[in-house]
PDB file of C-alpha atoms in Angstrom:
ATOM      1  CA  MET A 253     -30.109   7.134  -0.314  1.00  0.00           C
ATOM      2  CA  SER A 254     -27.459   7.588  -3.301  1.00  0.00           C
ATOM      3  CA  VAL A 255     -26.999   4.818  -5.409  1.00  0.00           C
ATOM      4  CA  GLN A 256     -23.018   3.527  -5.651  1.00  0.00           C
ATOM      5  CA  SER A 257     -21.773   3.735  -9.091  1.00  0.00           C
ATOM      6  CA  ALA A 258     -19.820   0.732 -10.656  1.00  0.00           C
ATOM      7  CA  ALA A 259     -15.977   2.460 -10.276  1.00  0.00           C
ATOM      8  CA  GLU A 260     -17.135   3.225  -6.472  1.00  0.00           C
ATOM      9  CA  LEU A 261     -18.140  -0.437  -6.011  1.00  0.00           C
ATOM     10  CA  THR A 262     -14.457  -1.367  -7.531  1.00  0.00           C
ATOM     11  CA  ARG A 263     -12.567   0.353  -5.232  1.00  0.00           C
ATOM     12  CA  ALA A 264     -14.314  -0.589  -2.197  1.00  0.00           C
ATOM     13  CA  ARG A 265     -13.887  -4.731  -3.269  1.00  0.00           C
ATOM     14  CA  THR A 266      -9.873  -3.813  -3.754  1.00  0.00           C
ATOM     15  CA  ALA A 267      -9.966  -1.850  -0.809  1.00  0.00           C
ATOM     16  CA  ARG A 268     -11.344  -4.958   1.292  1.00  0.00           C
ATOM     17  CA  ARG A 269      -9.145  -7.030  -0.564  1.00  0.00           C
ATOM     18  CA  TYR A 270      -6.614  -5.123   0.113  1.00  0.00           C
ATOM     19  CA  VAL A 271      -7.117  -4.869   3.999  1.00  0.00           C
ATOM     20  CA  ALA A 272      -8.153  -8.884   3.727  1.00  0.00           C
ATOM     21  CA  ILE A 273      -4.815  -9.544   2.717  1.00  0.00           C
ATOM     22  CA  LEU A 274      -3.090  -7.080   4.892  1.00  0.00           C
ATOM     23  CA  LEU A 275      -4.748  -8.774   8.331  1.00  0.00           C
ATOM     24  CA  VAL A 276      -3.422 -12.617   6.954  1.00  0.00           C
ATOM     25  CA  ALA A 277       0.128 -11.291   6.497  1.00  0.00           C
ATOM     26  CA  ALA A 278      -0.023  -9.543  10.129  1.00  0.00           C
ATOM     27  CA  GLY A 279      -1.324 -12.717  11.718  1.00  0.00           C
ATOM     28  CA  VAL A 280       0.987 -15.059  10.144  1.00  0.00           C
ATOM     29  CA  ILE A 281       3.648 -12.256  11.101  1.00  0.00           C
ATOM     30  CA  ALA A 282       2.227 -12.461  14.760  1.00  0.00           C
ATOM     31  CA  CYS A 283       2.212 -15.817  14.754  1.00  0.00           C
ATOM     32  CA  GLY A 284       6.050 -16.506  13.582  1.00  0.00           C
ATOM     33  CA  LEU A 285       6.943 -13.466  16.349  1.00  0.00           C
ATOM     34  CA  SER A 286       5.741 -15.287  19.315  1.00  0.00           C
ATOM     35  CA  ILE A 287       6.820 -18.234  18.117  1.00  0.00           C
ATOM     36  CA  ALA A 288      10.583 -17.066  17.823  1.00  0.00           C
ATOM     37  CA  GLY A 289      10.140 -15.115  21.064  1.00  0.00           C
ATOM     38  CA  ILE A 290      10.705 -11.679  20.509  1.00  0.00           C
ATOM     39  CA  SER A 291       9.819  -9.934  23.403  1.00  0.00           C
ATOM     40  CA  GLY A 292      12.198  -6.762  23.712  1.00  0.00           C
ATOM     41  CA  GLY A 293      13.579  -3.571  22.129  1.00  0.00           C
ATOM     42  CA  ALA A 294      12.380  -2.385  18.355  1.00  0.00           C
ATOM     43  CA  LEU A 295      11.312  -6.251  17.518  1.00  0.00           C
ATOM     44  CA  GLY A 296       9.591  -6.426  20.492  1.00  0.00           C
ATOM     45  CA  GLU A 297       7.370  -3.560  20.118  1.00  0.00           C
ATOM     46  CA  PHE A 298       6.527  -4.543  16.661  1.00  0.00           C
ATOM     47  CA  ARG A 299       5.322  -7.804  17.651  1.00  0.00           C
ATOM     48  CA  LEU A 300       2.911  -6.006  20.602  1.00  0.00           C
ATOM     49  CA  LEU A 301       1.783  -3.684  17.443  1.00  0.00           C
ATOM     50  CA  VAL A 302       1.155  -6.318  14.915  1.00  0.00           C
ATOM     51  CA  THR A 303      -0.186  -8.447  17.614  1.00  0.00           C
ATOM     52  CA  ILE A 304      -2.751  -6.537  18.773  1.00  0.00           C
ATOM     53  CA  GLY A 305      -3.537  -5.082  15.591  1.00  0.00           C
ATOM     54  CA  PHE A 306      -4.723  -8.160  14.470  1.00  0.00           C
ATOM     55  CA  LEU A 307      -6.374  -9.213  17.199  1.00  0.00           C
ATOM     56  CA  LEU A 308      -8.558  -6.189  17.342  1.00  0.00           C
ATOM     57  CA  LEU A 309      -9.342  -6.096  13.186  1.00  0.00           C
ATOM     58  CA  GLY A 310      -8.684  -9.692  12.043  1.00  0.00           C
ATOM     59  CA  PRO A 311     -11.641 -11.493  13.612  1.00  0.00           C
ATOM     60  CA  GLY A 312     -13.743  -8.905  13.031  1.00  0.00           C
ATOM     61  CA  TRP A 313     -13.017  -8.114   9.103  1.00  0.00           C
ATOM     62  CA  ALA A 314     -13.514 -11.811   9.082  1.00  0.00           C
ATOM     63  CA  ALA A 315     -16.714 -11.257  10.520  1.00  0.00           C
ATOM     64  CA  ALA A 316     -17.615  -7.897   8.427  1.00  0.00           C
ATOM     65  CA  GLY A 317     -16.328  -9.219   4.922  1.00  0.00           C
ATOM     66  CA  PHE A 318     -20.072 -10.882   5.173  1.00  0.00           C
ATOM     67  CA  LEU A 319     -21.141  -7.594   4.865  1.00  0.00           C
ATOM     68  CA  ARG A 320     -23.002  -6.821   1.681  1.00  0.00           C
ATOM     69  CA  ARG A 321     -22.925  -3.277   0.296  1.00  0.00           C
ATOM     70  CA  ALA A 322     -22.955  -2.032   3.855  1.00  0.00           C
ATOM     71  CA  PRO A 323     -21.188   1.362   4.131  1.00  0.00           C
ATOM     72  CA  ALA A 324     -17.549   1.687   5.272  1.00  0.00           C
ATOM     73  CA  ALA A 325     -18.591   3.094   9.014  1.00  0.00           C
ATOM     74  CA  HIS A 326     -20.496   0.404   9.330  1.00  0.00           C
ATOM     75  CA  VAL A 327     -17.931  -2.122   8.260  1.00  0.00           C
ATOM     76  CA  TRP A 328     -15.253  -0.526  10.534  1.00  0.00           C
ATOM     77  CA  LEU A 329     -17.729  -0.460  13.502  1.00  0.00           C
ATOM     78  CA  LEU A 330     -18.502  -4.314  13.341  1.00  0.00           C
ATOM     79  CA  THR A 331     -14.515  -4.968  12.247  1.00  0.00           C
ATOM     80  CA  LEU A 332     -13.550  -3.548  15.991  1.00  0.00           C
ATOM     81  CA  GLY A 333     -16.486  -4.762  17.427  1.00  0.00           C
ATOM     82  CA  VAL A 334     -16.092  -8.313  17.270  1.00  0.00           C
ATOM     83  CA  GLY A 335     -12.313  -8.024  17.304  1.00  0.00           C
ATOM     84  CA  THR A 336     -12.552  -6.526  20.855  1.00  0.00           C
ATOM     85  CA  ALA A 337     -15.140  -8.676  21.846  1.00  0.00           C
ATOM     86  CA  VAL A 338     -13.349 -11.550  20.802  1.00  0.00           C
ATOM     87  CA  THR A 339      -9.898 -10.814  22.385  1.00  0.00           C
ATOM     88  CA  LEU A 340     -12.049  -9.388  25.865  1.00  0.00           C
ATOM     89  CA  ILE A 341     -13.599 -12.560  25.362  1.00  0.00           C
ATOM     90  CA  GLY A 342     -10.618 -15.147  25.223  1.00  0.00           C
ATOM     91  CA  GLY A 343      -9.052 -13.032  27.899  1.00  0.00           C
ATOM     92  CA  GLN A 344     -11.469 -13.370  29.914  1.00  0.00           C
ATOM     93  CA  LEU A 345     -12.160 -17.282  29.205  1.00  0.00           C
ATOM     94  CA  MET A 346      -8.191 -17.496  30.417  1.00  0.00           C
ATOM     95  CA  VAL A 347      -8.369 -15.905  33.508  1.00  0.00           C
ATOM     96  CA  SER A 348     -11.671 -17.582  34.411  1.00  0.00           C
ATOM     97  CA  LEU A 349     -10.206 -21.099  33.648  1.00  0.00           C
ATOM     98  CA  GLY A 350      -6.713 -20.136  36.001  1.00  0.00           C
ATOM     99  CA  LEU A 351      -5.141 -21.008  32.467  1.00  0.00           C
ATOM    100  CA  TRP A 352      -3.353 -18.345  30.645  1.00  0.00           C
ATOM    101  CA  TYR A 353      -1.362 -18.993  27.366  1.00  0.00           C
ATOM    102  CA  PRO A 354      -2.023 -15.656  25.180  1.00  0.00           C
ATOM    103  CA  SER A 355       0.136 -17.327  22.593  1.00  0.00           C
ATOM    104  CA  VAL A 356      -1.449 -20.039  21.756  1.00  0.00           C
ATOM    105  CA  ALA A 357      -4.980 -18.033  22.030  1.00  0.00           C
ATOM    106  CA  LEU A 358      -2.880 -15.895  19.388  1.00  0.00           C
ATOM    107  CA  PHE A 359      -2.921 -18.897  17.225  1.00  0.00           C
ATOM    108  CA  VAL A 360      -6.445 -20.140  17.905  1.00  0.00           C
ATOM    109  CA  VAL A 361      -7.423 -16.716  16.757  1.00  0.00           C
ATOM    110  CA  THR A 362      -5.322 -16.802  13.349  1.00  0.00           C
ATOM    111  CA  LEU A 363      -6.101 -20.023  12.935  1.00  0.00           C
ATOM    112  CA  LEU A 364      -9.841 -19.603  13.087  1.00  0.00           C
ATOM    113  CA  SER A 365      -9.630 -16.279  11.414  1.00  0.00           C
ATOM    114  CA  VAL A 366      -7.582 -16.988   8.383  1.00  0.00           C
ATOM    115  CA  PRO A 367      -9.689 -18.537   6.161  1.00  0.00           C
ATOM    116  CA  PHE A 368     -12.035 -16.763   6.241  1.00  0.00           C
ATOM    117  CA  LEU A 369      -9.943 -13.617   5.550  1.00  0.00           C
ATOM    118  CA  LEU A 370      -8.476 -15.600   2.538  1.00  0.00           C
ATOM    119  CA  ARG A 371     -11.475 -16.251   1.567  1.00  0.00           C
ATOM    120  CA  HIS A 372     -12.726 -12.295   2.021  1.00  0.00           C
ATOM    121  CA  ALA A 373      -9.406 -11.674   0.010  1.00  0.00           C
ATOM    122  CA  VAL A 374     -10.719 -13.704  -3.008  1.00  0.00           C
ATOM    123  CA  VAL A 375     -14.598 -12.881  -3.034  1.00  0.00           C
ATOM    124  CA  ALA A 376     -14.263  -8.896  -2.006  1.00  0.00           C
ATOM    125  CA  GLN A 377     -18.240  -8.150  -1.012  1.00  0.00           C
TER     126      GLN A 377
END
């Protein structure tokens, strides 16, 4: 196992900060487009991409930010795994309860993820 240099650790921390900031922006944009009721055309496609991207990466990156000095592959695997699990479990709960409110689910996931993402933007591990 090789030891990472200080420069490599600094680059990794900077990259993690930028990803956290980008995901906060994506969550806010997705919620804003949802509130605005954008559903068709080029903005509708953009909304779909931003929303799916945030739901798959936001909650996972919020959890992965607590890993210390983990290899990038582990961070990304945890990110995608947690994001996929949160999205699937949220969808399953809505279907099982018969309460289909995907916009509310997006707001809840954003509300729970953004504080941790902001923390990771300030204190990158």
